[in-house]
Amino acid sequence: MGPSTDLKVFITTRESCCDECGEDLGRSAWITLAEEKGALCLSCADLDHLIFLPAGDAALTRRARKHSTLVAVVLRWSRARKRYERQGLLVEETALDQAEQECLADADARARRRERESARRAELDHQYVEDFAARVRELYPGCPPGRDVDIAQHACLKYSGRVGRSAAAKSLDEGAIRLAVTAHVRHAETNYDALLAQGYDRWDARAQVEGDVARVLSQWETQE
Ligand SMILES: [Zn+2]
């Protein structure tokens, strides 16, 4: 996959707002620019499951890119140089894990991995994750073990930092749980990410995987 097909994520330098969900993203938000829709937050763009890998380690970057189905280049406008500068990549966590393992000869990789894991854990609100996972199991008793927690952790990271308690509570609504599970199934159980990586429009890609998503969801809704 050449650089020309990479998705681009921009770190904005002014107040912005997502044109799809309407959320106020504040300053220096991470957004994508869609032709008709304007600015989209990473949740709406379906990129919020990706992990940021800062530029600087060429070997790690090359390997992570190789293993990740979906890659986005993160760019920030430099006022001084009057051009966009590359900050790093967004890649799948499993791809980054694999790349780090391949780089393990290098002791720094271990340290970086520990740092990344502890930064992530610090962001998680454990009560929220437990409650969310319990709701997922309630609605999807046939969900494979562990997925309820993966989905809950992702939801927690998404809601932490930018919204308060009321929004977190709202995200435990049945509708919100179903949306979170559907998004997870799309990424984890279908070739949706591969379609996005090929440059498919999100809505066309969703239409293509709709049947697969529905099939998995109905399996998960049924107790094994
Ligand atoms: Zn949005």
mmCIF file of C-alpha atoms and ligand atoms in Angstrom:
data_model
loop_
_atom_site.group_PDB
_atom_site.id
_atom_site.type_symbol
_atom_site.label_atom_id
_atom_site.label_comp_id
_atom_site.label_asym_id
_atom_site.label_seq_id
_atom_site.Cartn_x
_atom_site.Cartn_y
_atom_site.Cartn_z
ATOM 1 C CA MET A 1 0.000 0.000 0.000
ATOM 2 C CA GLY A 2 1.636 3.262 -1.116
ATOM 3 C CA PRO A 3 1.533 6.490 0.820
ATOM 4 C CA SER A 4 -0.935 7.979 -1.665
ATOM 5 C CA THR A 5 -3.690 5.671 -0.417
ATOM 6 C CA ASP A 6 -3.160 6.485 3.256
ATOM 7 C CA LEU A 7 -6.009 8.119 5.087
ATOM 8 C CA LYS A 8 -5.112 11.473 6.566
ATOM 9 C CA VAL A 9 -5.876 12.747 10.035
ATOM 10 C CA PHE A 10 -5.290 16.401 10.821
ATOM 11 C CA ILE A 11 -4.585 17.911 14.211
ATOM 12 C CA THR A 12 -6.471 21.181 13.999
ATOM 13 C CA THR A 13 -5.079 24.419 15.316
ATOM 14 C CA ARG A 14 -8.397 26.102 16.057
ATOM 15 C CA GLU A 15 -11.732 25.355 17.731
ATOM 16 C CA SER A 16 -13.608 22.760 15.780
ATOM 17 C CA CYS A 17 -16.764 20.780 15.816
ATOM 18 C CA CYS A 18 -17.646 17.436 14.192
ATOM 19 C CA ASP A 19 -19.984 17.925 11.229
ATOM 20 C CA GLU A 20 -21.577 14.520 11.740
ATOM 21 C CA CYS A 21 -22.209 14.075 15.483
ATOM 22 C CA GLY A 22 -22.037 17.790 16.260
ATOM 23 C CA GLU A 23 -19.642 17.292 19.131
ATOM 24 C CA ASP A 24 -17.547 20.271 20.166
ATOM 25 C CA LEU A 25 -13.999 19.005 19.755
ATOM 26 C CA GLY A 26 -12.185 21.957 21.278
ATOM 27 C CA ARG A 27 -8.740 23.063 20.190
ATOM 28 C CA SER A 28 -6.206 20.740 18.597
ATOM 29 C CA ALA A 29 -8.746 18.046 17.906
ATOM 30 C CA TRP A 30 -7.910 15.106 15.672
ATOM 31 C CA ILE A 31 -10.150 15.140 12.633
ATOM 32 C CA THR A 32 -10.508 13.791 9.129
ATOM 33 C CA LEU A 33 -11.724 15.888 6.249
ATOM 34 C CA ALA A 34 -14.467 14.328 4.157
ATOM 35 C CA GLU A 35 -15.293 15.921 0.838
ATOM 36 C CA GLU A 36 -18.957 16.607 1.442
ATOM 37 C CA LYS A 37 -19.293 16.308 5.182
ATOM 38 C CA GLY A 38 -16.485 18.638 6.238
ATOM 39 C CA ALA A 39 -14.646 17.789 9.462
ATOM 40 C CA LEU A 40 -15.316 14.466 11.191
ATOM 41 C CA CYS A 41 -14.161 13.376 14.635
ATOM 42 C CA LEU A 42 -12.271 10.087 14.705
ATOM 43 C CA SER A 43 -15.276 8.247 16.182
ATOM 44 C CA CYS A 44 -17.502 9.287 13.310
ATOM 45 C CA ALA A 45 -14.722 8.503 10.836
ATOM 46 C CA ASP A 46 -14.439 4.993 12.352
ATOM 47 C CA LEU A 47 -10.764 5.508 13.125
ATOM 48 C CA ASP A 48 -10.954 5.762 16.899
ATOM 49 C CA HIS A 49 -9.809 2.173 17.430
ATOM 50 C CA LEU A 50 -6.390 3.032 16.031
ATOM 51 C CA ILE A 51 -3.365 3.810 18.212
ATOM 52 C CA PHE A 52 -1.027 6.739 17.651
ATOM 53 C CA LEU A 53 2.564 5.864 16.867
ATOM 54 C CA PRO A 54 4.671 9.036 16.940
ATOM 55 C CA ALA A 55 7.191 9.499 14.129
ATOM 56 C CA GLY A 56 10.823 8.902 14.994
ATOM 57 C CA ASP A 57 11.431 5.177 15.016
ATOM 58 C CA ALA A 58 11.777 4.200 11.377
ATOM 59 C CA ALA A 59 11.962 0.441 11.931
ATOM 60 C CA LEU A 60 8.939 0.344 14.227
ATOM 61 C CA THR A 61 6.953 2.590 11.879
ATOM 62 C CA ARG A 62 7.777 0.474 8.845
ATOM 63 C CA ARG A 63 6.781 -2.750 10.593
ATOM 64 C CA ALA A 64 3.610 -1.345 12.150
ATOM 65 C CA ARG A 65 2.522 -0.026 8.764
ATOM 66 C CA LYS A 66 3.156 -3.405 7.206
ATOM 67 C CA HIS A 67 0.960 -5.234 9.746
ATOM 68 C CA SER A 68 -1.891 -2.745 9.951
ATOM 69 C CA THR A 69 -4.871 -3.133 7.631
ATOM 70 C CA LEU A 70 -5.824 0.470 8.176
ATOM 71 C CA VAL A 71 -3.213 3.229 8.421
ATOM 72 C CA ALA A 72 -3.745 6.960 8.773
ATOM 73 C CA VAL A 73 -1.028 9.590 8.561
ATOM 74 C CA VAL A 74 -1.307 12.253 11.262
ATOM 75 C CA LEU A 75 -0.499 15.778 10.080
ATOM 76 C CA ARG A 76 -0.276 19.098 11.829
ATOM 77 C CA TRP A 77 -0.029 22.477 10.177
ATOM 78 C CA SER A 78 3.189 24.277 10.938
ATOM 79 C CA ARG A 79 2.626 28.003 10.979
ATOM 80 C CA ALA A 80 6.338 28.679 10.879
ATOM 81 C CA ARG A 81 7.028 26.459 7.866
ATOM 82 C CA LYS A 82 3.635 26.991 6.226
ATOM 83 C CA ARG A 83 3.082 23.340 5.475
ATOM 84 C CA TYR A 84 1.652 20.196 7.007
ATOM 85 C CA GLU A 85 4.129 18.182 8.992
ATOM 86 C CA ARG A 86 3.899 14.504 9.656
ATOM 87 C CA GLN A 87 3.488 13.661 13.342
ATOM 88 C CA GLY A 88 3.238 9.919 13.058
ATOM 89 C CA LEU A 89 0.779 7.194 12.136
ATOM 90 C CA LEU A 90 -2.446 5.786 13.474
ATOM 91 C CA VAL A 91 -2.275 2.000 13.295
ATOM 92 C CA GLU A 92 -4.084 -1.002 14.708
ATOM 93 C CA GLU A 93 -3.001 -1.994 18.184
ATOM 94 C CA THR A 94 -2.340 -5.591 17.179
ATOM 95 C CA ALA A 95 -0.117 -4.326 14.344
ATOM 96 C CA LEU A 96 1.823 -2.153 16.770
ATOM 97 C CA ASP A 97 2.178 -5.076 19.194
ATOM 98 C CA GLN A 98 3.503 -7.273 16.432
ATOM 99 C CA ALA A 99 5.885 -4.585 15.205
ATOM 100 C CA GLU A 100 7.156 -4.028 18.740
ATOM 101 C CA GLN A 101 7.738 -7.728 19.197
ATOM 102 C CA GLU A 102 9.777 -7.781 16.015
ATOM 103 C CA CYS A 103 11.809 -4.880 17.341
ATOM 104 C CA LEU A 104 12.276 -6.448 20.767
ATOM 105 C CA ALA A 105 15.973 -7.030 20.225
ATOM 106 C CA ASP A 106 16.003 -3.356 20.942
ATOM 107 C CA ALA A 107 15.352 -2.833 24.671
ATOM 108 C CA ASP A 108 13.746 0.552 24.082
ATOM 109 C CA ALA A 109 10.806 -1.160 22.449
ATOM 110 C CA ARG A 110 9.984 -2.944 25.687
ATOM 111 C CA ALA A 111 10.092 0.318 27.596
ATOM 112 C CA ARG A 112 7.893 2.067 25.065
ATOM 113 C CA ARG A 113 5.382 -0.728 25.185
ATOM 114 C CA ARG A 114 5.200 -0.592 28.981
ATOM 115 C CA GLU A 115 4.730 3.169 28.833
ATOM 116 C CA ARG A 116 1.963 2.916 26.294
ATOM 117 C CA GLU A 117 0.158 0.227 28.261
ATOM 118 C CA SER A 118 0.318 2.114 31.523
ATOM 119 C CA ALA A 119 -0.815 5.378 29.913
ATOM 120 C CA ARG A 120 -3.803 3.535 28.508
ATOM 121 C CA ARG A 121 -4.660 1.870 31.791
ATOM 122 C CA ALA A 122 -4.454 5.187 33.641
ATOM 123 C CA GLU A 123 -7.124 6.580 31.352
ATOM 124 C CA LEU A 124 -9.594 3.809 32.072
ATOM 125 C CA ASP A 125 -12.333 4.237 34.615
ATOM 126 C CA HIS A 126 -12.653 0.713 35.960
ATOM 127 C CA GLN A 127 -16.181 1.028 37.294
ATOM 128 C CA TYR A 128 -17.345 2.366 33.951
ATOM 129 C CA VAL A 129 -15.656 -0.496 32.089
ATOM 130 C CA GLU A 130 -17.285 -3.065 34.387
ATOM 131 C CA ASP A 131 -20.746 -1.535 34.022
ATOM 132 C CA PHE A 132 -20.426 -1.233 30.278
ATOM 133 C CA ALA A 133 -19.153 -4.806 29.885
ATOM 134 C CA ALA A 134 -22.019 -6.104 32.038
ATOM 135 C CA ARG A 135 -24.537 -4.339 29.771
ATOM 136 C CA VAL A 136 -22.860 -5.842 26.700
ATOM 137 C CA ARG A 137 -23.150 -9.352 28.175
ATOM 138 C CA GLU A 138 -26.786 -8.721 29.061
ATOM 139 C CA LEU A 139 -27.701 -7.750 25.502
ATOM 140 C CA TYR A 140 -25.294 -10.131 23.752
ATOM 141 C CA PRO A 141 -25.010 -13.282 25.877
ATOM 142 C CA GLY A 142 -23.400 -15.161 22.980
ATOM 143 C CA CYS A 143 -20.565 -12.634 22.651
ATOM 144 C CA PRO A 144 -17.165 -14.438 22.784
ATOM 145 C CA PRO A 145 -15.476 -14.210 26.216
ATOM 146 C CA GLY A 146 -13.352 -11.097 26.624
ATOM 147 C CA ARG A 147 -14.981 -9.126 23.805
ATOM 148 C CA ASP A 148 -17.374 -7.464 26.257
ATOM 149 C CA VAL A 149 -14.347 -6.027 28.060
ATOM 150 C CA ASP A 150 -12.605 -4.983 24.823
ATOM 151 C CA ILE A 151 -15.726 -3.141 23.721
ATOM 152 C CA ALA A 152 -16.162 -1.543 27.149
ATOM 153 C CA GLN A 153 -12.537 -0.374 27.309
ATOM 154 C CA HIS A 154 -12.847 1.175 23.903
ATOM 155 C CA ALA A 155 -16.039 2.977 24.914
ATOM 156 C CA CYS A 156 -14.362 4.180 28.091
ATOM 157 C CA LEU A 157 -11.386 5.637 26.207
ATOM 158 C CA LYS A 158 -13.765 7.294 23.798
ATOM 159 C CA TYR A 159 -15.844 8.925 26.510
ATOM 160 C CA SER A 160 -13.089 9.777 28.955
ATOM 161 C CA GLY A 161 -11.481 13.153 28.713
ATOM 162 C CA ARG A 162 -13.932 14.854 26.457
ATOM 163 C CA VAL A 163 -17.302 14.305 28.140
ATOM 164 C CA GLY A 164 -18.563 14.301 31.690
ATOM 165 C CA ARG A 165 -20.480 11.857 33.829
ATOM 166 C CA SER A 166 -23.875 12.454 32.278
ATOM 167 C CA ALA A 167 -22.588 11.580 28.836
ATOM 168 C CA ALA A 168 -20.854 8.505 30.237
ATOM 169 C CA ALA A 169 -24.142 7.431 31.838
ATOM 170 C CA LYS A 170 -25.985 8.106 28.594
ATOM 171 C CA SER A 171 -23.517 5.859 26.830
ATOM 172 C CA LEU A 172 -24.870 2.943 28.908
ATOM 173 C CA ASP A 173 -28.258 3.266 27.189
ATOM 174 C CA GLU A 174 -29.288 0.252 25.197
ATOM 175 C CA GLY A 175 -28.996 2.192 21.952
ATOM 176 C CA ALA A 176 -25.452 3.308 22.726
ATOM 177 C CA ILE A 177 -24.411 -0.213 23.757
ATOM 178 C CA ARG A 178 -25.787 -1.584 20.504
ATOM 179 C CA LEU A 179 -23.921 1.063 18.508
ATOM 180 C CA ALA A 180 -20.652 0.250 20.284
ATOM 181 C CA VAL A 181 -21.064 -3.494 19.705
ATOM 182 C CA THR A 182 -22.012 -2.969 16.066
ATOM 183 C CA ALA A 183 -18.935 -0.791 15.490
ATOM 184 C CA HIS A 184 -16.737 -3.435 17.125
ATOM 185 C CA VAL A 185 -18.206 -6.238 15.005
ATOM 186 C CA ARG A 186 -17.706 -4.189 11.859
ATOM 187 C CA HIS A 187 -14.015 -3.676 12.636
ATOM 188 C CA ALA A 188 -13.245 -7.053 14.184
ATOM 189 C CA GLU A 189 -15.438 -9.527 12.304
ATOM 190 C CA THR A 190 -15.717 -8.188 8.747
ATOM 191 C CA ASN A 191 -13.405 -6.798 6.067
ATOM 192 C CA TYR A 192 -14.684 -3.260 6.715
ATOM 193 C CA ASP A 193 -11.266 -1.860 7.647
ATOM 194 C CA ALA A 194 -9.727 -3.390 4.537
ATOM 195 C CA LEU A 195 -12.401 -1.662 2.442
ATOM 196 C CA LEU A 196 -11.657 1.682 4.125
ATOM 197 C CA ALA A 197 -7.959 1.119 3.499
ATOM 198 C CA GLN A 198 -8.737 0.575 -0.185
ATOM 199 C CA GLY A 199 -10.343 4.000 -0.273
ATOM 200 C CA TYR A 200 -13.996 2.979 -0.065
ATOM 201 C CA ASP A 201 -16.366 5.637 1.184
ATOM 202 C CA ARG A 202 -17.509 4.771 4.740
ATOM 203 C CA TRP A 203 -21.148 4.402 3.731
ATOM 204 C CA ASP A 204 -20.409 2.177 0.739
ATOM 205 C CA ALA A 205 -18.118 0.057 2.906
ATOM 206 C CA ARG A 206 -20.820 -0.221 5.587
ATOM 207 C CA ALA A 207 -23.383 -1.301 3.018
ATOM 208 C CA GLN A 208 -21.012 -4.029 1.800
ATOM 209 C CA VAL A 209 -20.511 -5.558 5.251
ATOM 210 C CA GLU A 210 -24.055 -5.023 6.527
ATOM 211 C CA GLY A 211 -25.090 -8.660 6.052
ATOM 212 C CA ASP A 212 -22.014 -10.006 7.837
ATOM 213 C CA VAL A 213 -22.540 -7.609 10.727
ATOM 214 C CA ALA A 214 -26.195 -8.617 11.106
ATOM 215 C CA ARG A 215 -25.296 -12.312 11.065
ATOM 216 C CA VAL A 216 -22.658 -11.933 13.821
ATOM 217 C CA LEU A 217 -24.936 -9.741 15.951
ATOM 218 C CA SER A 218 -27.749 -12.244 15.808
ATOM 219 C CA GLN A 219 -25.330 -15.010 16.887
ATOM 220 C CA TRP A 220 -24.161 -12.882 19.792
ATOM 221 C CA GLU A 221 -27.698 -12.073 20.837
ATOM 222 C CA THR A 222 -28.385 -15.752 21.311
ATOM 223 C CA GLN A 223 -27.090 -17.557 24.336
ATOM 224 C CA GLU A 224 -24.701 -20.331 23.282
HETATM 225 ZN ZN ZN B 1 -18.312 13.008 15.249
#
